[in-house]
PDB file of C-alpha atoms and ligand atoms in Angstrom:
ATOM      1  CA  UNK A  24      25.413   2.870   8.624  1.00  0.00           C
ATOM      2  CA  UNK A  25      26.731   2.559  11.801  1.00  0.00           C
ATOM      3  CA  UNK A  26      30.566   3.446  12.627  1.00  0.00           C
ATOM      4  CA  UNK A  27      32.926   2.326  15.104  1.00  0.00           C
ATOM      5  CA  UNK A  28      34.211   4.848  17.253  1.00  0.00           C
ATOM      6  CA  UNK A  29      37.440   6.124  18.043  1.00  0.00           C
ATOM      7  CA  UNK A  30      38.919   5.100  21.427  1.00  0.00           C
ATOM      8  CA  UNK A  31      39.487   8.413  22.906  1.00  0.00           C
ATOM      9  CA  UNK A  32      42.892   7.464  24.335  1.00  0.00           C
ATOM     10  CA  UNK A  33      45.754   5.434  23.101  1.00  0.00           C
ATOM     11  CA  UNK A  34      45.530   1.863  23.655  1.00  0.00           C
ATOM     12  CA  UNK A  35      47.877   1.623  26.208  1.00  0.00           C
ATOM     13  CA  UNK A  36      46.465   4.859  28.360  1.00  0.00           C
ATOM     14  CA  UNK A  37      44.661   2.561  30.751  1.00  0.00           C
ATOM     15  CA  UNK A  38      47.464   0.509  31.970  1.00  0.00           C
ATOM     16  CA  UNK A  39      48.197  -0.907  34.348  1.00  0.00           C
ATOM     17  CA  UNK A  40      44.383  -1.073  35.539  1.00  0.00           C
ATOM     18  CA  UNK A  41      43.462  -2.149  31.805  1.00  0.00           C
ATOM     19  CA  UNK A  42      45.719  -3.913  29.595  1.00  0.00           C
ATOM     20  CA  UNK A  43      46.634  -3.049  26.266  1.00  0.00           C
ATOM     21  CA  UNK A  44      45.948  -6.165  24.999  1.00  0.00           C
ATOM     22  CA  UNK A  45      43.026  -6.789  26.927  1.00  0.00           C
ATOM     23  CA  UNK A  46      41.640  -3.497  24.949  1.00  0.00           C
ATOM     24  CA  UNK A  47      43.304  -4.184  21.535  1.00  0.00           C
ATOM     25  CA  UNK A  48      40.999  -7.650  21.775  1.00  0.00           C
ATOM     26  CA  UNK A  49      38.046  -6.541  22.863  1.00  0.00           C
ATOM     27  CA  UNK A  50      37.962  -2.838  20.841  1.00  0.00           C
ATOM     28  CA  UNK A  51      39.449  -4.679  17.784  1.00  0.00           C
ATOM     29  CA  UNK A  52      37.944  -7.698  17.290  1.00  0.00           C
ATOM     30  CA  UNK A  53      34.982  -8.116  19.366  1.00  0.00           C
ATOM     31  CA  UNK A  54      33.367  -4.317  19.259  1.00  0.00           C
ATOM     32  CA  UNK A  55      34.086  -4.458  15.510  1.00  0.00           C
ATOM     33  CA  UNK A  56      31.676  -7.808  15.388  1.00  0.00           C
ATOM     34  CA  UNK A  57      29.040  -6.263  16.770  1.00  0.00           C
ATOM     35  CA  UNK A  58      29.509  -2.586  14.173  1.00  0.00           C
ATOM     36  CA  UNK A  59      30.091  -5.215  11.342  1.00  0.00           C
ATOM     37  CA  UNK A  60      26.981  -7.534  12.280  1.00  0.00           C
ATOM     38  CA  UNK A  61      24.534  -4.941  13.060  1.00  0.00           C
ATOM     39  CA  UNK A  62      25.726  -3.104   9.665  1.00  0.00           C
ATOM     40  CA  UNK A  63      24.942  -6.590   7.669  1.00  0.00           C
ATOM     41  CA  UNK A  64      22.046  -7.075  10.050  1.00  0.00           C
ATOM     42  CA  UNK A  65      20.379  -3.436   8.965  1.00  0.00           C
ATOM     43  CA  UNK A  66      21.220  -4.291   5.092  1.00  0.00           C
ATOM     44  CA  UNK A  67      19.414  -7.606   5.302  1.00  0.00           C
ATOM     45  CA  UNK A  68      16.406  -5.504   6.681  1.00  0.00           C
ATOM     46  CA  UNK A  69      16.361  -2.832   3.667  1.00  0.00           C
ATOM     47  CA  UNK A  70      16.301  -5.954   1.468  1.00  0.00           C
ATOM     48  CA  UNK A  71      13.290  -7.480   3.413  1.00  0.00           C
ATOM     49  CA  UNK A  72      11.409  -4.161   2.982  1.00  0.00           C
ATOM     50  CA  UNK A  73      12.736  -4.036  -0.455  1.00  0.00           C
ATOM     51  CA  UNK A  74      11.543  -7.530  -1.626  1.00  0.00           C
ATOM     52  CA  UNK A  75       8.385  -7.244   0.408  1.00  0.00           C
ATOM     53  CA  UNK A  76       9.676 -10.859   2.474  1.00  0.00           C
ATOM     54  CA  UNK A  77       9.475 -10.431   6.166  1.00  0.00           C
ATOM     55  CA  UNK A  78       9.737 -14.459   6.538  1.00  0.00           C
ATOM     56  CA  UNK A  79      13.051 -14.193   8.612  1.00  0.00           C
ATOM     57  CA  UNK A  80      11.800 -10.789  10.221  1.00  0.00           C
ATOM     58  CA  UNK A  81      12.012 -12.478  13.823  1.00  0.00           C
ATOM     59  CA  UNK A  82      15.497 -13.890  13.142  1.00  0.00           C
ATOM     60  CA  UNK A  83      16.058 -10.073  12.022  1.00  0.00           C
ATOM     61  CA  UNK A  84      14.628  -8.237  14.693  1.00  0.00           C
ATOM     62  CA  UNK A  85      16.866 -10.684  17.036  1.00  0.00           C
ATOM     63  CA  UNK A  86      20.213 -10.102  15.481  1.00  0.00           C
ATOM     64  CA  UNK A  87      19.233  -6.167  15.933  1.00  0.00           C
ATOM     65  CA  UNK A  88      18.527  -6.307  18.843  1.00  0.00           C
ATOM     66  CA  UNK A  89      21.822  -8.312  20.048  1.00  0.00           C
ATOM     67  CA  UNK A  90      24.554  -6.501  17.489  1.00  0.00           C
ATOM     68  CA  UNK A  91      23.000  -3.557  18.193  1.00  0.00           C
ATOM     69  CA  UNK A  92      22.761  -3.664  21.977  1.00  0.00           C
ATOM     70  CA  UNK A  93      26.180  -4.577  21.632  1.00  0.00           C
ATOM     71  CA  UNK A  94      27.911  -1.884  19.782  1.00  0.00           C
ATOM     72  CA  UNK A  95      25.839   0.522  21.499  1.00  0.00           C
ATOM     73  CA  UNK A  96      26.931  -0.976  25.127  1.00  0.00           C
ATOM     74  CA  UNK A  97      30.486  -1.266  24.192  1.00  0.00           C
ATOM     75  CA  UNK A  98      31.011   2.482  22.844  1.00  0.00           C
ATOM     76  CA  UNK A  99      29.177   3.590  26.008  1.00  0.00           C
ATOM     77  CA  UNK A 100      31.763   1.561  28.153  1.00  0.00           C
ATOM     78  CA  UNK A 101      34.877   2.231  26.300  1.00  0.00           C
ATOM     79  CA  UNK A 102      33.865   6.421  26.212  1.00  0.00           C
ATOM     80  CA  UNK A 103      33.137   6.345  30.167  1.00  0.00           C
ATOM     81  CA  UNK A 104      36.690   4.416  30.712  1.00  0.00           C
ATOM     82  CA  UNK A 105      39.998   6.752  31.009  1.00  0.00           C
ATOM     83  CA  UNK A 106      43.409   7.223  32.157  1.00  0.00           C
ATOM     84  CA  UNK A 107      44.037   7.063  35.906  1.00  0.00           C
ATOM     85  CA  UNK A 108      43.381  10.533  36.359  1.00  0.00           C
ATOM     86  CA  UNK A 109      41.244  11.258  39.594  1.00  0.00           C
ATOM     87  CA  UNK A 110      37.748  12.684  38.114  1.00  0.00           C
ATOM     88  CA  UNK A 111      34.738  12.367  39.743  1.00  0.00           C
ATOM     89  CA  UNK A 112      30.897  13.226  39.177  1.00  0.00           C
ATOM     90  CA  UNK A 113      30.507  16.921  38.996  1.00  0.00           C
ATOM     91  CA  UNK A 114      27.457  18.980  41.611  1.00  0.00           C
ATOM     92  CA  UNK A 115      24.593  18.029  39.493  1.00  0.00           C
ATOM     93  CA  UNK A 116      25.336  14.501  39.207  1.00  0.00           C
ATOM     94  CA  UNK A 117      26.286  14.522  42.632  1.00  0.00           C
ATOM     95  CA  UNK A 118      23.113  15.482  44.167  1.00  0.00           C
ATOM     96  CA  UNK A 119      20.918  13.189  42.096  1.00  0.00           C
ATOM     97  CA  UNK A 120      23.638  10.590  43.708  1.00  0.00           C
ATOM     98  CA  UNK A 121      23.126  12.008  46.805  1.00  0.00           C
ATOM     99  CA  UNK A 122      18.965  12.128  46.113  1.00  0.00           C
ATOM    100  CA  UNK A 123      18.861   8.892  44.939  1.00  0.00           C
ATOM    101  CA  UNK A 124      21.112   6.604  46.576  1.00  0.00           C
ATOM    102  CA  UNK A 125      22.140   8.262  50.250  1.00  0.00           C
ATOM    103  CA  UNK A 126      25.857   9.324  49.189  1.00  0.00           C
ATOM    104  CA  UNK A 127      28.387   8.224  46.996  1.00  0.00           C
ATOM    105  CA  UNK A 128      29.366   5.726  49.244  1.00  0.00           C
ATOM    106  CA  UNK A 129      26.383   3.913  49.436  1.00  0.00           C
ATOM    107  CA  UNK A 130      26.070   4.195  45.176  1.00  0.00           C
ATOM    108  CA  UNK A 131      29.264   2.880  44.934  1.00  0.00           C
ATOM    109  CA  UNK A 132      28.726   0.038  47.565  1.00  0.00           C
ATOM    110  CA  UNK A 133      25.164  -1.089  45.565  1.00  0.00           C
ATOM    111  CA  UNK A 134      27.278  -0.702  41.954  1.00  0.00           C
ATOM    112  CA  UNK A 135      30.056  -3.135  42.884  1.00  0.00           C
ATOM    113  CA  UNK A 136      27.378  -5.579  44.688  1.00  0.00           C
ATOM    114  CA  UNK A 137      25.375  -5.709  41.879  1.00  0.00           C
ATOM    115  CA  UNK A 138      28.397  -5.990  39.256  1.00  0.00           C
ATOM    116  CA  UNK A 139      29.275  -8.788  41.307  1.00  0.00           C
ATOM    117  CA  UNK A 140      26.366 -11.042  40.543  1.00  0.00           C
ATOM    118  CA  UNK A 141      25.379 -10.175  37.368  1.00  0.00           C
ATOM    119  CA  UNK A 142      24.941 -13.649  35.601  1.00  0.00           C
ATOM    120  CA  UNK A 143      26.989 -15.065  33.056  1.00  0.00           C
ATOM    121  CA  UNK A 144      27.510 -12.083  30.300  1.00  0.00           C
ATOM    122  CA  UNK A 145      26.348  -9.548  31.436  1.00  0.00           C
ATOM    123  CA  UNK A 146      26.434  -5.778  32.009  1.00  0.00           C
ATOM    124  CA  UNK A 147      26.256  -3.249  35.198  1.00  0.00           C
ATOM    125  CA  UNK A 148      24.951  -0.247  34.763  1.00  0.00           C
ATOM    126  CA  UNK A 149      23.885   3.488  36.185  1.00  0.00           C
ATOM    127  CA  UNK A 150      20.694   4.972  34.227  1.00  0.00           C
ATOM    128  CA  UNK A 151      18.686   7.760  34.342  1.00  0.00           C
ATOM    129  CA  UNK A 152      15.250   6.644  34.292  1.00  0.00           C
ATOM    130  CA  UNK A 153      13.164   9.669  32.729  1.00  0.00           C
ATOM    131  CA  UNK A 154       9.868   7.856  33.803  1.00  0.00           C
ATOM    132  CA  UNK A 155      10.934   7.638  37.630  1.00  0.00           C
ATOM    133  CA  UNK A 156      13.329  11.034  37.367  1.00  0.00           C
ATOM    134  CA  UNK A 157      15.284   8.489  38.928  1.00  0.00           C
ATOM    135  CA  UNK A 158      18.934   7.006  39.008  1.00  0.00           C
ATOM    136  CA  UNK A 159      18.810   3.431  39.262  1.00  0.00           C
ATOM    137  CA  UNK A 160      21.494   0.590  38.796  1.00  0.00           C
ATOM    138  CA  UNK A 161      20.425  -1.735  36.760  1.00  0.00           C
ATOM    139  CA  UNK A 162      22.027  -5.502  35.529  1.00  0.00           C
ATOM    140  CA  UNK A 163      21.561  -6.373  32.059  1.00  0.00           C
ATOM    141  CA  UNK A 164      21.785  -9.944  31.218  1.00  0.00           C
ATOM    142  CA  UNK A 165      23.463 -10.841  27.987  1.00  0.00           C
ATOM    143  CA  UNK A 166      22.822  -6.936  26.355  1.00  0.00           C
ATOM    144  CA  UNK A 167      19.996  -7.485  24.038  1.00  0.00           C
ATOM    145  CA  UNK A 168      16.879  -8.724  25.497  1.00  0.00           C
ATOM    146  CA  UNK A 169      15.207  -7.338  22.200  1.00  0.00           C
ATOM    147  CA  UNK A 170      16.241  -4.145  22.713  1.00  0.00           C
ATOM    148  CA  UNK A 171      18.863  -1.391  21.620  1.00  0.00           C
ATOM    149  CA  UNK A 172      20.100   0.952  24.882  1.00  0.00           C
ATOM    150  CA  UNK A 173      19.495   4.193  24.816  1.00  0.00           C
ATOM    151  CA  UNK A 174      16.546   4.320  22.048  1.00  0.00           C
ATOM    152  CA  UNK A 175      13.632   6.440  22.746  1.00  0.00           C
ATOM    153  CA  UNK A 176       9.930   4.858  22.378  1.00  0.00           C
ATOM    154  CA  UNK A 177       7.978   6.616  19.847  1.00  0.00           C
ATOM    155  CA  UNK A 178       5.014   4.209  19.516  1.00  0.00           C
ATOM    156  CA  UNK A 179       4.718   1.266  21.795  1.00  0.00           C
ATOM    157  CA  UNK A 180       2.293  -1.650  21.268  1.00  0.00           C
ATOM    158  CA  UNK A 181       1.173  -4.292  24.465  1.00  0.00           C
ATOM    159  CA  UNK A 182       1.686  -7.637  23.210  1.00  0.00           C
ATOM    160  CA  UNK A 183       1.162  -9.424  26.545  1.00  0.00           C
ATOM    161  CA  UNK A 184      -2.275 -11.615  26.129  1.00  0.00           C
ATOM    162  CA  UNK A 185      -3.492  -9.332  28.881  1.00  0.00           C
ATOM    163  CA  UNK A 186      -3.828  -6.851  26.274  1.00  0.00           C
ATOM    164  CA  UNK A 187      -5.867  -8.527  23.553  1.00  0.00           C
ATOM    165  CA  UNK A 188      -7.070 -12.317  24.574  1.00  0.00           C
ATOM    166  CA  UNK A 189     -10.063 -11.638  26.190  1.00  0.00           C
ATOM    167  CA  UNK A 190     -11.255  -9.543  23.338  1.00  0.00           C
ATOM    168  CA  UNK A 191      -9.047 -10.786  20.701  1.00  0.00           C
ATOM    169  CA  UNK A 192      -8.333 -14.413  21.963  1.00  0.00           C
ATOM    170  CA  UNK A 193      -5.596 -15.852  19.793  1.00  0.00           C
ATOM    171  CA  UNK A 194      -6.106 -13.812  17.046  1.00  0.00           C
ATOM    172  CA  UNK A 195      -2.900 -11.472  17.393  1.00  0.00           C
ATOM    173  CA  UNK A 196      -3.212 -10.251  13.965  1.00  0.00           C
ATOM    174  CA  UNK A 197      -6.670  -8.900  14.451  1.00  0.00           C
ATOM    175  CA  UNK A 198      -5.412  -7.056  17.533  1.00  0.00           C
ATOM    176  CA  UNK A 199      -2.290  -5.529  15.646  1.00  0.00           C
ATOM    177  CA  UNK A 200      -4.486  -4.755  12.847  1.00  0.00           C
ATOM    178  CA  UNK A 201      -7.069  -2.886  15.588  1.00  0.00           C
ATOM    179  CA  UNK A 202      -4.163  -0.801  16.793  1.00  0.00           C
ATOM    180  CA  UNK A 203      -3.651   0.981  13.575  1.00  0.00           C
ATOM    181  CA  UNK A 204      -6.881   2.199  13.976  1.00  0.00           C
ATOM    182  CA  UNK A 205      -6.420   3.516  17.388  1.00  0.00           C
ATOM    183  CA  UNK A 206      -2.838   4.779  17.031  1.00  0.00           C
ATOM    184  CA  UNK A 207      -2.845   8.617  18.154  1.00  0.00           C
ATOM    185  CA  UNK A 208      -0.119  10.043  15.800  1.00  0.00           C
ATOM    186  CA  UNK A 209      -0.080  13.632  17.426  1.00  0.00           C
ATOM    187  CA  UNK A 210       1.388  12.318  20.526  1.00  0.00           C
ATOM    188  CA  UNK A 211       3.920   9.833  18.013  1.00  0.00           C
ATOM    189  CA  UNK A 212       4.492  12.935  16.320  1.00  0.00           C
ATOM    190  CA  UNK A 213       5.136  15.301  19.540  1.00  0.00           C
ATOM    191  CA  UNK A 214       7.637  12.642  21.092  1.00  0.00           C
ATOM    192  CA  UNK A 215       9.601  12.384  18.317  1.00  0.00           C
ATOM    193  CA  UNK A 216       9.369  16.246  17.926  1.00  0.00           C
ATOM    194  CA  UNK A 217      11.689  16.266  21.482  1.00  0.00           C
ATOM    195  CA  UNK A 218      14.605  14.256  19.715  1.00  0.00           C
TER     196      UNK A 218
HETATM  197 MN1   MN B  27      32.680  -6.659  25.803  1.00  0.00          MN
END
């Protein structure tokens, strides 16, 4: 079960940059939708395995993926906010800035460009990308796009028709039923041994 976090400053420590009822709204009533929903969301799931009925398992997966995405997102954002006190990123994160993006200046510069045009809901944000041993900035339209931020692949199956059709044509089942013969568990086993 997923809980809500605590802000980790009183609700009024952001002012004037932040207002207090600006945060009361959207800690109160809108973060706690997205705890609540993924919470009901997760139930619903242990009642599909349960009952052995996976016929709303796409409508499932979806509302996952977007409560999810969206508690996650929001306790990232409200932890990284915090009173006006002058902080900045310490050596180490400074040099990967540094590595990465020129200087500070130049991060900040593509940050605020990008915030600027992210469409419609959407989120801005810095990652580490442990593929590229890379900072990037990244936009992130709505927050879901079938995904929860921050999870770690374990096992990960192609389902582009790249993957299967010529072999496999339309018959997705007979490729996903393939892959379980095929799956290499070791290397399952050894990434989720690094959690
Ligand atoms: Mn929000």
């Amino acid at each position: 079960m997923l809980k809500k976090i605590d802000l980790p400053y009183p609700v009024n420590a952001l002012e004037p940059y932040y207002s207090k009822e600006t945060l009361m709204l959207h800690y109160d009533v809108l973060y706690t939708g997205y705890v609540d929903n993924t919470n009901k969301t997760q139930e619903k799931l242990d009642k599909a395995r349960e009952s052995n009925n996976f016929e709303n398992i796409k409508c499932l997966e979806k509302d996952l993926s977007f409560f999810g995405s969206g508690a996650i997102l929001h306790e990232l954002f409200f932890e990284n906010l915090g009173p006006a006190i002058p902080t900045s990123p310490d050596i180490k994160l400074m040099e990967q800035i540094n590595k990465d993006f020129g200087s500070y200046d130049k991060f900040k510069e593509q940050f605020t460009s990008s915030a600027k045009v992210v469409e419609a809901s959407g989120w801005n944000l810095l990652v580490w990308v442990p593929n590229f041993k890379k900072l990037e900035i990244l936009q992130c339209e709505k927050h879901q796009n079938l995904t929860l931020w921050g999870c770690e692949p374990l096992l990960v199956l192609d389902m582009w028709e790249h993957s299967y059709y010529l072999q496999y044509k339309t018959k997705r089942d007979e490729y996903i039923k393939a892959f379980w013969n095929i799956v290499n568990w070791n290397v399952v086993n050894k990434r989720f041994s690094k959690i």
